[in-house]
Coordinates of C-alpha atoms in Angstrom, one line a residue:
X1 CA 36.2 -126.9 15.7
X2 CA 37.0 -129.6 18.2
X3 CA 34.2 -131.8 19.4
X4 CA 33.0 -131.7 23.2
X5 CA 35.2 -134.9 23.8
X6 CA 38.5 -134.0 22.1
X7 CA 41.5 -132.0 23.5
X8 CA 42.5 -129.0 21.0
X9 CA 46.1 -129.3 19.9
X10 CA 48.8 -126.6 21.3
X11 CA 48.8 -124.8 18.1
X12 CA 45.0 -124.6 17.9
X13 CA 44.5 -123.6 21.6
X14 CA 47.2 -121.2 22.2
X15 CA 49.2 -120.6 18.8
X16 CA 52.3 -118.2 19.2
X17 CA 51.1 -117.5 23.0
X18 CA 51.9 -120.9 24.3
X19 CA 54.7 -119.7 26.4
X20 CA 52.5 -117.6 28.3
X21 CA 51.3 -118.6 31.8
X22 CA 47.9 -120.2 32.5
X23 CA 44.9 -118.3 33.9
X24 CA 45.4 -120.0 37.1
X25 CA 49.0 -119.0 37.0
X26 CA 48.1 -115.4 36.2
X27 CA 45.6 -115.6 39.3
X28 CA 48.8 -116.0 41.3
X29 CA 47.8 -119.4 43.1
X30 CA 49.0 -122.0 40.8
X31 CA 52.4 -120.9 39.7
X32 CA 54.6 -122.7 37.5
X33 CA 56.7 -123.8 40.3
X34 CA 55.5 -125.2 43.6
X35 CA 53.6 -122.5 45.8
X36 CA 52.7 -123.2 49.4
X37 CA 49.5 -122.0 51.1
X38 CA 51.5 -119.7 52.8
X39 CA 53.3 -118.1 49.9
X40 CA 49.8 -117.8 48.2
X41 CA 48.5 -116.0 51.2
X42 CA 51.3 -113.6 51.2
X43 CA 50.6 -112.8 47.4
X44 CA 48.7 -109.3 46.7
X45 CA 45.1 -109.8 47.1
X46 CA 43.2 -110.1 43.7
X47 CA 40.1 -107.8 43.2
X48 CA 36.8 -109.6 42.1
X49 CA 37.3 -111.0 38.6
X50 CA 36.1 -108.7 35.7
X51 CA 32.7 -109.4 34.5
X52 CA 32.0 -111.6 37.3
X53 CA 30.3 -109.6 40.1
X54 CA 27.6 -110.7 42.6
X55 CA 24.6 -108.9 41.8
X56 CA 21.2 -109.2 43.4
X57 CA 18.8 -110.8 40.7
X58 CA 15.3 -109.5 39.5
X59 CA 12.7 -112.2 40.7
X60 CA 9.2 -112.4 39.1
X61 CA 7.2 -114.1 42.1
X62 CA 4.2 -116.0 41.5
X63 CA 1.6 -117.7 43.8
X64 CA 1.5 -117.1 47.5
X65 CA 5.1 -116.6 48.0
X66 CA 6.5 -113.9 50.5
X67 CA 8.8 -111.1 49.7
X68 CA 11.4 -109.4 51.9
X69 CA 13.5 -106.4 51.0
X70 CA 15.8 -107.0 53.9
X71 CA 18.7 -108.1 51.8
X72 CA 19.2 -104.6 50.6
X73 CA 19.5 -103.2 53.9
X74 CA 21.0 -105.6 56.2
X75 CA 24.7 -104.7 56.6
X76 CA 25.6 -108.4 57.5
X77 CA 24.4 -109.8 54.3
X78 CA 26.2 -107.0 52.3
X79 CA 29.5 -107.6 54.1
X80 CA 29.1 -111.6 53.3
X81 CA 28.6 -110.5 49.7
X82 CA 31.9 -108.4 49.9
X83 CA 33.8 -111.4 51.2
X84 CA 33.0 -113.6 48.3
X85 CA 33.9 -110.9 46.0
X86 CA 37.3 -110.3 47.9
X87 CA 38.1 -113.9 47.6
X88 CA 37.5 -114.4 44.0
X89 CA 40.2 -116.1 41.9
X90 CA 40.4 -114.5 38.4
X91 CA 42.2 -117.5 36.9
X92 CA 39.6 -120.0 38.0
X93 CA 36.9 -117.3 36.6
X94 CA 38.9 -117.6 33.3
X95 CA 39.0 -121.3 33.3
X96 CA 35.3 -121.7 33.9
X97 CA 34.2 -119.2 31.3
X98 CA 36.4 -120.4 28.5
X99 CA 36.6 -124.3 29.1
X100 CA 36.1 -127.0 26.5
X101 CA 34.1 -129.8 28.0
X102 CA 36.0 -133.3 27.8
X103 CA 33.9 -135.7 29.9
X104 CA 33.4 -137.0 33.3
X105 CA 35.9 -138.8 35.3
X106 CA 33.5 -140.2 37.5
X107 CA 29.8 -139.1 38.8
X108 CA 31.1 -136.0 40.6
X109 CA 34.4 -135.0 38.7
X110 CA 34.4 -133.4 35.1
X111 CA 37.4 -132.9 32.9
X112 CA 37.8 -129.6 31.2
X113 CA 40.3 -128.2 28.9
X114 CA 41.5 -124.7 28.9
X115 CA 44.1 -123.7 26.4
X116 CA 46.6 -126.7 26.5
X117 CA 46.0 -127.6 30.0
X118 CA 43.6 -130.3 31.3
X119 CA 41.8 -129.9 34.7
X120 CA 39.6 -131.9 36.7
X121 CA 36.8 -130.1 38.8
X122 CA 34.8 -131.5 41.7
X123 CA 31.2 -130.6 40.7
X124 CA 29.5 -130.8 44.1
X125 CA 32.0 -128.5 46.0
X126 CA 31.5 -125.8 43.3
X127 CA 27.5 -126.2 43.4
X128 CA 27.8 -125.9 47.0
X129 CA 29.9 -122.6 46.7
X130 CA 27.4 -121.3 44.2
X131 CA 24.3 -122.1 46.3
X132 CA 26.0 -120.3 49.1
X133 CA 26.3 -117.1 46.9
X134 CA 22.8 -117.4 45.5
X135 CA 21.6 -117.4 49.2
X136 CA 23.4 -114.1 49.8
X137 CA 22.3 -112.4 46.5
X138 CA 18.7 -113.6 46.5
X139 CA 18.3 -113.0 50.2
X140 CA 14.7 -112.1 50.9
X141 CA 13.6 -112.8 47.1
X142 CA 13.5 -116.4 46.3
X143 CA 10.9 -118.3 44.4
X144 CA 9.9 -121.5 46.3
X145 CA 10.2 -125.3 45.8
X146 CA 7.1 -126.3 47.6
X147 CA 7.2 -129.8 49.2
X148 CA 3.9 -131.9 48.8
X149 CA 3.2 -133.2 51.4
X150 CA 5.3 -131.1 54.0
X151 CA 7.9 -133.4 55.9
X152 CA 8.0 -133.5 59.5
X153 CA 11.0 -131.8 61.2
X154 CA 11.0 -134.2 63.9
X155 CA 11.1 -137.1 61.6
X156 CA 14.0 -135.8 59.5
X157 CA 16.0 -135.0 62.6
X158 CA 15.3 -138.4 63.9
X159 CA 16.6 -140.1 60.6
X160 CA 19.9 -137.8 60.7
X161 CA 20.7 -138.6 64.1
X162 CA 20.2 -142.5 63.5
X163 CA 22.5 -142.3 60.3
X164 CA 25.1 -139.7 61.5
X165 CA 24.8 -140.1 65.4
X166 CA 26.0 -136.6 65.7
X167 CA 25.3 -135.4 69.3
X168 CA 23.2 -132.3 69.9
X169 CA 25.9 -131.1 72.6
X170 CA 23.6 -132.4 75.5
X171 CA 20.4 -130.6 74.1
X172 CA 17.3 -132.5 73.6
X173 CA 16.1 -132.8 70.0
X174 CA 12.5 -131.2 70.9
X175 CA 14.4 -128.3 72.3
X176 CA 16.4 -127.8 69.0
X177 CA 13.2 -128.0 66.9
X178 CA 11.5 -125.5 68.9
X179 CA 14.3 -123.0 68.1
X180 CA 13.8 -123.6 64.6
X181 CA 10.0 -123.2 64.6
X182 CA 10.3 -120.1 66.7
X183 CA 12.1 -118.5 63.9
X184 CA 9.6 -119.8 61.3
X185 CA 9.0 -116.3 60.3
X186 CA 12.4 -115.2 59.8
X187 CA 13.1 -118.5 57.8
X188 CA 10.4 -117.9 55.7
X189 CA 10.8 -114.0 55.0
X190 CA 14.5 -114.3 54.3
X191 CA 15.2 -117.8 53.0
X192 CA 11.8 -119.1 51.7
X193 CA 12.1 -122.0 54.3
X194 CA 8.3 -122.3 55.2
X195 CA 7.7 -124.2 58.6
X196 CA 3.8 -125.3 59.2
X197 CA 2.3 -124.5 62.6
X198 CA 2.6 -128.4 63.2
X199 CA 6.5 -128.5 62.8
X200 CA 6.8 -129.5 59.1
X201 CA 9.2 -128.5 56.4
X202 CA 6.8 -127.0 53.4
X203 CA 9.0 -125.3 51.3
X204 CA 12.9 -124.7 50.2
X205 CA 14.1 -121.6 48.2
X206 CA 14.6 -122.3 44.4
X207 CA 18.4 -121.3 44.4
X208 CA 20.0 -123.0 41.3
X209 CA 17.0 -123.3 38.7
X210 CA 17.7 -126.5 37.0
X211 CA 19.4 -128.0 39.9
X212 CA 17.3 -129.6 42.5
X213 CA 18.4 -130.6 45.9
X214 CA 18.5 -134.4 46.7
X215 CA 15.6 -135.2 49.0
X216 CA 18.2 -137.6 50.7
X217 CA 20.1 -134.5 52.1
X218 CA 17.0 -133.1 54.1
X219 CA 17.6 -135.1 57.3
X220 CA 21.3 -133.6 57.4
X221 CA 19.9 -130.2 56.4
X222 CA 17.7 -130.0 59.4
X223 CA 20.2 -131.4 61.7
X224 CA 22.5 -128.5 60.4
X225 CA 19.7 -126.0 61.5
X226 CA 19.2 -127.7 64.8
X227 CA 22.9 -127.8 65.7
X228 CA 25.0 -125.2 63.8
X229 CA 23.1 -122.1 63.8
X230 CA 23.5 -119.3 66.4
X231 CA 19.7 -118.1 66.3
X232 CA 20.7 -115.1 68.6
X233 CA 23.2 -113.2 66.5
X234 CA 22.5 -112.0 63.1
X235 CA 25.4 -112.5 61.0
X236 CA 26.5 -115.9 62.3
X237 CA 22.8 -117.0 62.0
X238 CA 22.5 -115.9 58.3
X239 CA 25.9 -117.4 57.7
X240 CA 25.0 -120.8 59.1
X241 CA 21.6 -121.1 57.4
X242 CA 23.2 -120.2 53.9
X243 CA 26.0 -122.8 54.6
X244 CA 23.4 -125.3 55.5
X245 CA 21.5 -124.7 52.3
X246 CA 24.6 -124.6 50.3
X247 CA 25.4 -128.0 51.6
X248 CA 21.8 -129.3 50.8
X249 CA 22.1 -127.9 47.0
X250 CA 25.4 -129.4 46.6
X251 CA 23.9 -132.8 46.8
X252 CA 22.3 -132.7 43.4
X253 CA 20.0 -135.6 42.6
X254 CA 22.1 -136.7 39.8
X255 CA 25.1 -137.0 41.8
X256 CA 23.6 -139.5 44.3
X257 CA 24.5 -142.7 42.4
X258 CA 27.1 -143.8 40.0
X259 CA 24.5 -145.4 37.8
X260 CA 22.8 -143.6 34.9
X261 CA 19.1 -144.1 34.5
X262 CA 17.4 -144.1 31.1
X263 CA 16.9 -140.9 29.5
X264 CA 13.1 -141.6 29.5
X265 CA 13.0 -142.2 33.2
X266 CA 11.3 -139.8 35.4
X267 CA 12.1 -138.5 38.9
X268 CA 9.0 -139.2 41.1
X269 CA 9.7 -136.3 43.1
X270 CA 10.2 -133.9 40.3
X271 CA 8.3 -135.2 37.4
X272 CA 11.2 -134.1 35.1
X273 CA 13.1 -136.1 32.4
X274 CA 16.1 -137.5 33.8
X275 CA 18.8 -137.2 31.0
X276 CA 22.2 -139.0 31.0
X277 CA 24.7 -137.8 33.7
X278 CA 27.0 -136.7 31.0
X279 CA 24.4 -134.4 29.2
X280 CA 22.9 -133.1 32.3
X281 CA 26.5 -132.3 33.5
X282 CA 27.6 -130.6 30.2
X283 CA 24.3 -128.7 29.5
X284 CA 22.8 -127.8 32.8
X285 CA 25.2 -128.0 35.7
X286 CA 28.5 -126.5 34.0
X287 CA 26.5 -123.8 32.3
X288 CA 25.1 -122.9 35.5
X289 CA 28.6 -122.5 37.0
X290 CA 30.0 -120.8 34.1
X291 CA 27.1 -118.1 34.2
X292 CA 27.1 -117.5 38.1
X293 CA 29.9 -119.1 40.2
X294 CA 32.4 -116.6 41.4
X295 CA 35.1 -119.2 42.3
X296 CA 37.0 -118.8 45.6
X297 CA 40.8 -118.8 45.5
X298 CA 40.7 -121.6 48.0
X299 CA 39.3 -124.0 45.2
X300 CA 42.7 -123.5 43.2
X301 CA 44.7 -125.1 46.0
X302 CA 42.1 -127.4 47.9
X303 CA 42.0 -130.1 45.2
X304 CA 38.5 -128.7 43.8
X305 CA 39.8 -127.8 40.6
X306 CA 43.4 -129.2 39.7
X307 CA 45.7 -129.3 36.7
X308 CA 46.2 -132.7 35.6
X309 CA 48.5 -132.4 32.5
X310 CA 49.7 -130.0 29.9
X311 CA 49.6 -130.8 26.2
X312 CA 53.3 -129.6 25.8
X313 CA 54.4 -132.2 28.7
X314 CA 52.8 -135.0 26.8
X315 CA 54.7 -134.2 23.5
X316 CA 58.0 -134.3 25.5
X317 CA 56.7 -138.0 26.8
X318 CA 56.0 -138.9 23.2
X319 CA 59.4 -137.7 22.0
X320 CA 61.1 -139.7 24.5
X321 CA 59.3 -143.0 23.3

C-alpha cells in the first residue's frame, strides 16, 4: 500500500483500465481536449452524484439553544438545496471520495492523487462551499458556538470599514446595525446567530464540527450582514446570510498564516491542541470535505480543483531523456 505522501504507479492505480477517462472527464467538464465554459454549459446537465445527497442532519441539542423547524417548510430553503444538487459534479465527487493524500503545496492548497492523475485543490474555497451547504441542510437546527465575552457589533463594523474601506452605499453604520438588531430573532431562530439587546454578537452556528472560523473574519462577516443582506425578501435574505457565514467559515484558523505552530501550542480562543498544518489538513479538513461536500461543477473549471499532471505523461518525458 502506498504511503500518504507517495504517488501510485500507473499499474497499481488503474491496471488494464488506464486508457479510460478520468472522473473529471466522465463528469464532462474536464475533457481530454480543451473545453470552453460555453461548451461545458451546453453539455447535458448532470444529476446529483450518486451517494452524495444533501440531507438534513439530526441534531442533539444541549443547553439553552433555540430550535426551529422552519427549514422543513420554507420553500425558499428547499429550492436553494435543489440548486446545489442540480449543479453537483460527479467527477469531483469521485476525486474527493477516493483520493490519496500527497501533501500540501502551500497553506491553502493540497495535492491529491486520483488514479494516475495529480490534482491541486484550494481548500478554503471548498470549505466555503461546504459551509454554505451546511447552512441550508441545518437551517434552524444548529448547535451554537458561544462567544465569551460577546463582541460589540459596532466595533466589529468599524474595524471592517477601517481595514477594507468599503462604502455602505451612503448609509450610516448605525442604521445598518439597527437593521441587524431588528432581525435578531430571525437570525437566532434560523442561523443560531445570537445578538444581545445591547448590540453584541453572542453566538455563531456550529457548521463544520472540527473546523472553527477565524476570529479575524468576524469584522468582514458583520460588514457583509450590514451591506449585502436584503432583509425585506425571504430568499435573497437567506442566501446572503448563508453566503456571509460560508465566507466566515472558509477562513479556517489554520489557514491564516504560513507558519506552523508547535503541536503542543493551544489556541487561546478555543483551548484545543493545535496540530501541524499537514496533520490537520489530512485528518480533519479533507475528511470533512470527503464526507459532506457536494462539489459544484464550477469548481472543475475555475481553478479550485485542477489537474497538474498524469503519470503516463511523465513516463513519456522520461523516455525522451
